[in-house]
Amino acid sequence: MEKKARKIGIMGGTFDPIHIGHLILGEAAYEQLSLDEVWFLPAGNPPHKQNRKGRASDDQRVEMVRRAIASNPHFRLSLIEMNADGYSYTYRTLERLQNEYPDTSFFFIIGADSLFDFHEWKNPERICAAAHLVVATRNQVSSELLDQAIAVNKRRFGGTFLKLDSPNLDISSRSIREMIAEKRSVKYYLVDPVIEYIKEHEIYKDREQEDGTV
């Protein structure tokens, strides 16, 4: 009897900090796509987010992810991008995972916003060749526009694009950093172990100059 391939979801991001929107999206993908696991990959050196003054350190971001997913048996932390040489491009990461786990199907989870600038990513055709693209729906984006964007990207880069029915949570790591700097409550935006860790290490307590990234 042929062995069934594992199905692994990939959640990438700077996770600065990881919030409930990330966790809910990962859980939605796990349930709707019948995944075996969802791996969270903190980005080590993303080329589009170089101004990291006033943010959490790499070790702190990793620890926050570790604490956030600890209670979920099908969530896993992967440090593959934290240990990457040079910039951590998505296509490199997915191709490496594909080589290391040849009997696994990978499902790369992105937000609807990312779909519209997917053509600006480094080697999008290689991303599509290495993993299925899972697009989280958003209330601000109509179903028609999303379908059009999926069709355009599929025609241009090939691969498989899947729509994920996920709750529309207008939460960003940037807004959470601002709330912490302003001494406002982030209860329920972050899981309690992450809130405790941020308080313990006094992360984000000073308002930093933001660069427009989330």
Backbone as numpy.savetxt, mean C-alpha at the origin, in Angstrom:
# Nx Ny Nz CAx CAy CAz Cx Cy Cz
-2.38 -35.04 -8.30 -3.22 -33.84 -8.30 -2.34 -32.59 -8.30
-2.63 -31.66 -9.21 -1.82 -30.46 -9.34 -2.01 -29.55 -8.13
-0.88 -29.05 -7.62 -0.92 -28.19 -6.46 -1.50 -26.83 -6.83
-2.42 -26.34 -6.02 -3.06 -25.05 -6.27 -2.10 -23.91 -5.93
-1.98 -22.95 -6.85 -1.09 -21.81 -6.62 -1.61 -20.94 -5.48
-0.70 -20.46 -4.67 -1.08 -19.52 -3.62 -1.45 -18.18 -4.24
-2.35 -17.47 -3.57 -2.76 -16.14 -4.01 -2.39 -15.15 -2.90
-1.48 -14.24 -3.23 -0.97 -13.30 -2.24 -1.27 -11.87 -2.67
-1.88 -11.10 -1.78 -2.10 -9.69 -2.03 -0.89 -8.89 -1.59
-0.58 -7.83 -2.33 0.57 -6.98 -2.01 0.07 -5.56 -1.74
0.32 -5.09 -0.52 -0.01 -3.72 -0.13 1.29 -2.97 0.08
1.63 -2.08 -0.85 2.83 -1.29 -0.71 2.51 0.12 -0.26
3.49 0.81 0.27 3.29 2.20 0.69 4.37 2.63 1.66
4.45 3.93 1.90 5.41 4.40 2.90 4.89 4.13 4.31
3.55 4.05 4.47 2.95 3.75 5.77 3.52 4.66 6.85
3.30 5.96 6.65 3.93 6.97 7.52 2.89 7.92 8.12
1.97 7.42 8.98 1.91 6.06 9.53 0.87 5.20 8.80
0.91 3.89 9.07 -0.13 2.98 8.58 -1.42 3.29 9.34
-2.55 3.36 8.61 -3.83 3.72 9.25 -4.91 2.69 8.91
-6.10 2.90 9.45 -7.15 1.89 9.28 -7.59 1.75 7.83
-7.42 2.80 7.02 -7.75 2.68 5.61 -6.91 1.61 4.93
-5.62 1.55 5.25 -4.74 0.52 4.70 -5.21 -0.87 5.14
-5.55 -1.00 6.41 -5.93 -2.29 6.96 -7.26 -2.78 6.40
-8.22 -1.87 6.29 -9.53 -2.25 5.75 -9.40 -2.65 4.28
-8.57 -1.93 3.52 -8.35 -2.27 2.12 -7.71 -3.66 1.98
-6.73 -3.94 2.82 -6.11 -5.26 2.79 -7.08 -6.37 3.13
-7.93 -6.12 4.10 -8.92 -7.13 4.50 -9.97 -7.33 3.41
-10.39 -6.24 2.76 -11.37 -6.34 1.68 -10.81 -7.17 0.53
-9.54 -6.95 0.20 -8.91 -7.73 -0.87 -8.82 -9.20 -0.48
-8.45 -9.46 0.76 -8.36 -10.85 1.25 -9.68 -11.58 1.08
-10.76 -10.92 1.48 -12.07 -11.56 1.44 -12.61 -11.71 0.02
-12.58 -10.61 -0.74 -13.23 -10.61 -2.04 -12.48 -11.43 -3.09
-11.16 -11.52 -2.96 -10.36 -12.25 -3.95 -9.94 -13.63 -3.45
-10.41 -14.00 -2.26 -10.08 -15.31 -1.66 -8.57 -15.52 -1.62
-7.87 -14.52 -1.10 -6.42 -14.59 -1.01 -6.00 -15.48 0.15
-4.79 -16.00 0.05 -4.24 -16.78 1.16 -3.64 -15.86 2.22
-2.99 -14.79 1.76 -2.40 -13.82 2.67 -2.34 -12.47 1.99
-2.16 -11.42 2.80 -1.87 -10.09 2.28 -0.56 -9.64 2.91
0.40 -9.29 2.06 1.71 -8.85 2.54 1.80 -7.34 2.48
2.24 -6.74 3.57 2.44 -5.30 3.65 3.92 -5.00 3.45
4.23 -4.19 2.44 5.61 -3.89 2.06 5.92 -2.41 2.27
6.48 -2.04 3.41 6.89 -0.64 3.59 7.97 -0.27 2.56
7.78 0.85 1.89 8.73 1.28 0.86 9.99 1.83 1.52
11.13 1.34 1.07 12.39 1.78 1.67 12.90 3.09 1.11
12.81 3.26 -0.20 13.39 4.46 -0.81 12.58 4.83 -2.05
11.31 5.21 -1.87 10.46 5.50 -3.03 10.95 6.74 -3.78
11.11 6.67 -5.10 11.67 7.80 -5.84 10.78 9.03 -5.84
9.47 8.87 -5.59 8.56 10.01 -5.63 8.34 10.64 -4.27
9.02 10.15 -3.24 8.84 10.70 -1.89 10.19 10.85 -1.21
10.97 11.80 -1.70 12.33 11.96 -1.21 12.45 12.93 -0.03
11.51 13.86 0.11 11.56 14.81 1.22 10.92 14.19 2.45
11.73 13.59 3.31 11.17 12.87 4.44 11.52 13.54 5.77
11.83 14.82 5.73 12.15 15.55 6.94 10.93 15.59 7.87
11.15 15.31 9.14 10.06 15.36 10.11 9.17 14.13 10.11
9.53 13.11 9.34 8.71 11.91 9.28 9.29 10.83 10.19
8.63 9.69 10.20 9.13 8.56 10.97 10.35 7.97 10.26
11.24 7.37 11.03 12.40 6.69 10.43 11.93 5.39 9.79
12.82 4.78 9.01 12.49 3.50 8.39 12.13 2.46 9.45
12.95 2.38 10.48 12.70 1.39 11.54 11.36 1.65 12.23
11.02 2.92 12.42 9.76 3.25 13.08 8.56 2.89 12.19
8.68 3.16 10.90 7.59 2.80 9.99 7.37 1.29 9.96
8.46 0.54 9.93 8.36 -0.92 9.94 7.70 -1.40 11.23
8.10 -0.83 12.35 7.54 -1.26 13.64 6.05 -0.92 13.73
5.65 0.22 13.18 4.23 0.57 13.20 3.41 -0.41 12.37
3.94 -0.82 11.22 3.25 -1.83 10.41 3.17 -3.15 11.17
4.28 -3.52 11.78 4.32 -4.78 12.53 3.24 -4.80 13.61
3.12 -3.69 14.34 2.13 -3.63 15.42 0.70 -3.55 14.88
0.53 -2.88 13.76 -0.81 -2.71 13.20 -1.41 -4.02 12.72
-0.57 -4.91 12.17 -1.09 -6.14 11.57 -0.94 -7.36 12.48
-0.38 -7.17 13.67 -0.03 -8.30 14.54 -1.21 -9.20 14.88
-2.41 -8.64 14.99 -3.55 -9.44 15.43 -4.26 -10.15 14.28
-3.80 -9.94 13.05 -4.46 -10.55 11.89 -3.61 -11.70 11.36
-4.09 -12.94 11.46 -3.27 -14.09 11.08 -2.95 -14.19 9.59
-3.73 -13.51 8.74 -3.43 -13.60 7.31 -2.77 -12.33 6.76
-2.35 -11.44 7.64 -1.52 -10.30 7.25 -0.06 -10.61 7.60
0.83 -10.19 6.71 2.25 -10.48 6.92 3.09 -9.26 6.55
4.16 -9.04 7.29 5.09 -7.95 7.01 6.22 -8.48 6.14
6.51 -7.78 5.05 7.64 -8.11 4.19 8.59 -6.92 4.13
9.87 -7.18 4.29 10.88 -6.12 4.28 11.66 -6.10 2.96
11.10 -6.68 1.93 11.81 -6.80 0.66 12.20 -5.44 0.08
11.35 -4.43 0.27 11.69 -3.11 -0.27 12.59 -2.32 0.68
12.52 -2.63 1.96 13.38 -1.94 2.92 14.84 -2.30 2.70
15.08 -3.46 2.15 16.46 -3.92 1.95 16.94 -3.73 0.51
16.15 -3.02 -0.29 16.50 -2.86 -1.70 17.63 -1.86 -1.88
18.47 -2.14 -2.87 19.53 -1.19 -3.24 18.95 -0.14 -4.17
19.28 1.12 -3.94 18.76 2.18 -4.80 17.29 2.42 -4.57
16.61 2.98 -5.55 15.19 3.28 -5.43 14.36 2.00 -5.46
13.28 1.98 -4.67 12.42 0.79 -4.60 11.28 0.92 -5.61
11.56 0.56 -6.85 10.54 0.60 -7.89 9.65 -0.62 -7.80
8.35 -0.42 -8.04 7.38 -1.49 -7.90 7.67 -2.66 -8.83
8.04 -2.37 -10.08 8.26 -3.47 -11.02 9.40 -4.38 -10.56
10.46 -3.78 -9.98 11.57 -4.59 -9.49 11.12 -5.50 -8.35
10.33 -4.94 -7.44 9.86 -5.71 -6.29 9.00 -6.88 -6.73
8.05 -6.62 -7.63 7.14 -7.68 -8.06 7.86 -8.76 -8.86
8.81 -8.35 -9.69 9.58 -9.34 -10.45 10.44 -10.20 -9.52
10.97 -9.58 -8.49 11.77 -10.36 -7.52 10.88 -11.36 -6.79
9.69 -10.91 -6.37 8.76 -11.82 -5.70 8.35 -12.96 -6.63
8.12 -12.64 -7.89 7.74 -13.65 -8.87 8.83 -14.70 -9.03
10.09 -14.25 -9.03 11.21 -15.19 -9.15 11.38 -16.04 -7.90
11.18 -15.43 -6.73 11.38 -16.15 -5.47 10.23 -17.10 -5.15
9.03 -16.77 -5.64 7.85 -17.59 -5.36 7.14 -17.92 -6.68
7.72 -18.80 -7.50 7.18 -19.07 -8.84 5.80 -19.72 -8.84
5.41 -20.35 -7.75 4.11 -21.02 -7.68 3.05 -20.14 -7.01
3.28 -18.83 -7.00 2.38 -17.89 -6.34 1.85 -16.87 -7.33
0.56 -16.57 -7.24 -0.03 -15.48 -8.01 -0.12 -14.26 -7.12
0.42 -13.13 -7.60 0.43 -11.91 -6.80 -0.63 -10.93 -7.29
-1.25 -10.27 -6.33 -2.30 -9.30 -6.60 -1.87 -7.97 -5.99
-1.48 -7.03 -6.84 -0.95 -5.75 -6.38 -2.10 -4.77 -6.21
-2.29 -4.28 -4.99 -3.45 -3.47 -4.62 -3.10 -1.99 -4.71
-3.88 -1.24 -5.49 -3.66 0.19 -5.62 -4.99 0.92 -5.45
-4.92 2.20 -5.14 -6.11 3.03 -5.05 -6.54 3.50 -6.43
-7.78 3.92 -6.54 -8.29 4.41 -7.82 -7.47 5.59 -8.33
-7.02 6.44 -7.41 -6.22 7.60 -7.81 -4.96 7.18 -8.54
-4.32 6.11 -8.07 -3.08 5.65 -8.68 -3.30 5.12 -10.09
-4.50 4.62 -10.34 -4.79 4.07 -11.67 -4.68 5.14 -12.74
-5.08 6.37 -12.41 -5.12 7.42 -13.41 -3.72 7.97 -13.76
-2.73 7.74 -12.89 -1.37 8.14 -13.26 -0.45 6.92 -13.38
-1.06 5.75 -13.57 -0.29 4.51 -13.66 0.71 4.56 -14.82
0.36 5.26 -15.88 1.25 5.35 -17.05 2.55 6.10 -16.72
2.56 6.84 -15.62 3.76 7.58 -15.22 4.69 6.75 -14.33
4.23 5.58 -13.92 5.07 4.71 -13.09 6.22 4.16 -13.93
7.24 3.70 -13.26 8.39 3.10 -13.95 8.01 1.71 -14.48
8.11 1.54 -15.79 7.84 0.25 -16.44 6.51 -0.38 -16.04
5.40 0.30 -16.31 4.09 -0.25 -15.93 3.77 -1.58 -16.60
4.28 -1.79 -17.81 4.01 -3.05 -18.50 4.65 -4.23 -17.76
5.78 -3.99 -17.09 6.42 -5.06 -16.33 5.70 -5.32 -15.02
5.08 -4.29 -14.46 4.23 -4.46 -13.27 3.06 -5.37 -13.63
2.43 -5.08 -14.79 1.26 -5.86 -15.22 1.63 -7.31 -15.54
2.86 -7.53 -15.99 3.30 -8.88 -16.30 3.60 -9.70 -15.05
3.93 -9.00 -13.96 4.35 -9.68 -12.75 3.22 -9.92 -11.75
2.11 -9.19 -11.88 1.02 -9.31 -10.91 -0.30 -8.86 -11.51
-1.38 -9.34 -10.92 -2.71 -8.80 -11.24 -2.82 -7.44 -10.55
-3.44 -6.50 -11.20 -3.65 -5.18 -10.61 -5.05 -5.13 -9.99
-5.11 -4.82 -8.71 -6.37 -4.73 -7.98 -6.63 -3.27 -7.65
-7.72 -2.73 -8.16 -8.02 -1.30 -8.03 -9.13 -1.10 -7.03
-8.86 -0.34 -5.98 -9.87 -0.03 -4.97 -10.78 1.08 -5.49
-12.06 0.88 -5.43 -13.01 1.89 -5.90 -13.12 3.02 -4.89
-13.49 4.19 -5.38 -13.67 5.36 -4.54 -14.96 6.07 -4.95
-15.68 6.61 -3.96 -16.93 7.31 -4.26 -16.72 8.51 -5.15
-15.52 9.15 -5.03 -15.27 10.35 -5.83 -15.07 10.02 -7.31
-14.83 8.75 -7.61 -14.59 8.33 -8.99 -15.77 7.49 -9.46
-16.42 7.92 -10.54 -17.57 7.18 -11.04 -17.14 5.83 -11.59
-18.07 4.90 -11.59 -17.79 3.56 -12.12 -17.41 3.62 -13.59
-18.05 4.54 -14.32 -17.76 4.68 -15.75 -16.32 5.14 -15.98
-15.89 6.16 -15.21 -14.52 6.66 -15.35 -13.50 5.59 -14.98
-13.80 4.84 -13.94 -12.89 3.78 -13.50 -12.79 2.70 -14.57
-13.92 2.31 -15.12 -13.92 1.29 -16.18 -13.13 1.76 -17.40
-13.28 3.04 -17.74 -12.54 3.61 -18.87 -11.03 3.57 -18.61
-10.64 3.97 -17.40 -9.22 3.99 -17.06 -8.64 2.57 -17.06
-9.40 1.61 -16.57 -8.95 0.22 -16.59 -8.77 -0.26 -18.02
-9.75 0.06 -18.89 -9.68 -0.37 -20.29 -8.47 0.25 -21.00
-8.20 1.53 -20.73 -7.07 2.21 -21.36 -5.76 1.58 -20.92
-5.62 1.34 -19.61 -4.37 0.76 -19.10 -4.19 -0.68 -19.56
-5.27 -1.43 -19.61 -5.18 -2.82 -20.06 -4.77 -2.88 -21.53
-5.34 -1.99 -22.34 -5.00 -1.95 -23.77 -3.54 -1.53 -23.97
-3.10 -0.63 -23.12 -1.75 -0.07 -23.28 -0.67 -0.98 -22.71
-0.96 -1.62 -21.57 0.09 -2.35 -20.87 -0.18 -3.85 -20.72
-1.37 -4.31 -21.11 -1.70 -5.72 -20.95 -2.04 -6.05 -19.51
-2.02 -7.31 -19.20 -2.26 -7.72 -17.82 -3.73 -7.81 -17.45
-3.95 -8.03 -16.17 -5.30 -8.20 -15.62 -5.57 -7.12 -14.59
-6.69 -6.43 -14.75 -7.11 -5.39 -13.80 -8.42 -5.83 -13.15
-8.47 -5.82 -11.84 -9.65 -6.23 -11.10 -10.13 -5.07 -10.23
-11.45 -4.90 -10.15 -12.01 -3.86 -9.28 -12.35 -4.45 -7.92
-11.99 -3.71 -6.89 -12.25 -4.13 -5.52 -13.32 -3.22 -4.93
-14.35 -3.83 -4.39 -15.42 -3.05 -3.74 -14.98 -2.76 -2.31
-14.51 -1.56 -2.07 -13.96 -1.22 -0.75 -14.62 0.03 -0.20
-14.69 0.16 1.13 -15.30 1.35 1.72 -14.53 2.61 1.34
-15.23 3.70 1.19 -14.59 4.96 0.84 -14.22 5.70 2.13
-12.97 5.57 2.53 -12.50 6.24 3.74 -11.53 7.34 3.34
-11.93 8.56 3.55 -11.10 9.70 3.14 -10.07 9.99 4.23
-9.08 9.09 4.31 -8.04 9.20 5.32 -6.69 9.17 4.61
-5.79 10.03 5.02 -4.44 9.99 4.47 -3.44 10.07 5.60
-2.27 9.50 5.36 -1.21 9.57 6.36 -0.81 11.02 6.61
-0.85 11.83 5.57 -0.50 13.24 5.73 -1.44 13.94 6.71
-2.75 13.72 6.56 -3.70 14.37 7.46 -3.52 13.88 8.89
-3.16 12.63 9.05 -2.93 12.10 10.40 -1.69 12.73 11.02
-0.64 12.91 10.23 0.56 13.59 10.75 0.22 15.00 11.21
-0.62 15.69 10.44 -1.01 17.05 10.81 -1.84 17.04 12.10
-2.73 16.07 12.23 -3.55 15.98 13.44 -2.68 15.76 14.67
-1.67 14.89 14.54 -0.79 14.62 15.67 0.01 15.87 16.04
0.51 16.57 15.01 1.29 17.80 15.25 0.44 18.86 15.95
-0.87 18.86 15.66 -1.80 19.82 16.25 -2.39 19.32 17.57
-1.89 18.16 18.02 -2.34 17.56 19.29 -3.82 17.22 19.28
-4.33 16.85 18.11 -5.71 16.38 17.99 -5.76 14.86 18.09
-6.89 14.34 18.49 -7.03 12.89 18.67 -7.02 12.16 17.32
-6.29 11.05 17.28 -6.30 10.18 16.11 -6.90 8.82 16.47
-7.63 8.81 17.57 -8.31 7.58 17.99 -9.22 7.09 16.88
-9.13 5.80 16.58 -9.89 5.10 15.53 -9.36 5.35 14.12
-8.51 6.34 13.93 -7.82 6.49 12.64 -6.66 5.49 12.57
-6.04 5.25 13.73 -4.95 4.30 13.87 -5.34 3.27 14.91
-4.78 2.06 14.79 -5.04 1.07 15.84 -4.26 1.47 17.09
-4.76 1.06 18.24 -4.19 1.51 19.51 -2.69 1.23 19.67
-2.19 0.05 19.27 -0.74 -0.18 19.43 0.11 0.82 18.65
-0.38 1.30 17.51 0.35 2.28 16.72 0.29 3.65 17.40
-0.88 4.01 17.93 -1.00 5.27 18.67 -0.04 5.29 19.85
0.01 4.19 20.58 0.89 4.10 21.75 2.36 4.23 21.34
2.72 3.60 20.22 4.10 3.66 19.76 4.48 5.08 19.35
3.58 5.77 18.65 3.83 7.15 18.23 4.01 8.05 19.45
3.17 7.86 20.46 3.30 8.67 21.68 4.60 8.37 22.40
4.94 7.11 22.49 6.14 6.69 23.21 7.40 7.29 22.58
7.43 7.35 21.25 8.63 7.81 20.55 8.49 9.25 20.04
7.38 9.88 20.39 7.14 11.29 20.07 7.33 11.57 18.57
6.72 10.71 17.76 6.81 10.86 16.31 5.74 11.86 15.84
6.07 12.67 14.88 5.18 13.64 14.24 4.74 14.77 15.17
5.35 14.92 16.33 4.85 15.92 17.27 5.10 17.35 16.78
6.13 17.53 15.93 6.42 18.85 15.39 5.88 18.95 13.97
5.21 20.05 13.67 4.69 20.25 12.32 5.85 20.39 11.34
5.85 19.53 10.32 6.92 19.59 9.33 6.43 20.25 8.05
7.36 20.62 7.23 7.02 21.18 5.92 6.62 20.03 5.01
5.34 19.95 4.68 4.86 18.85 3.84 5.20 19.09 2.38
5.37 18.00 1.64 5.72 18.11 0.23 4.59 17.69 -0.70
3.40 17.52 -0.13 2.24 17.19 -0.94 1.99 15.70 -1.08
2.87 14.86 -0.54 2.66 13.42 -0.63 1.87 12.95 0.58
1.31 11.74 0.46 0.49 11.20 1.55 1.20 10.05 2.22
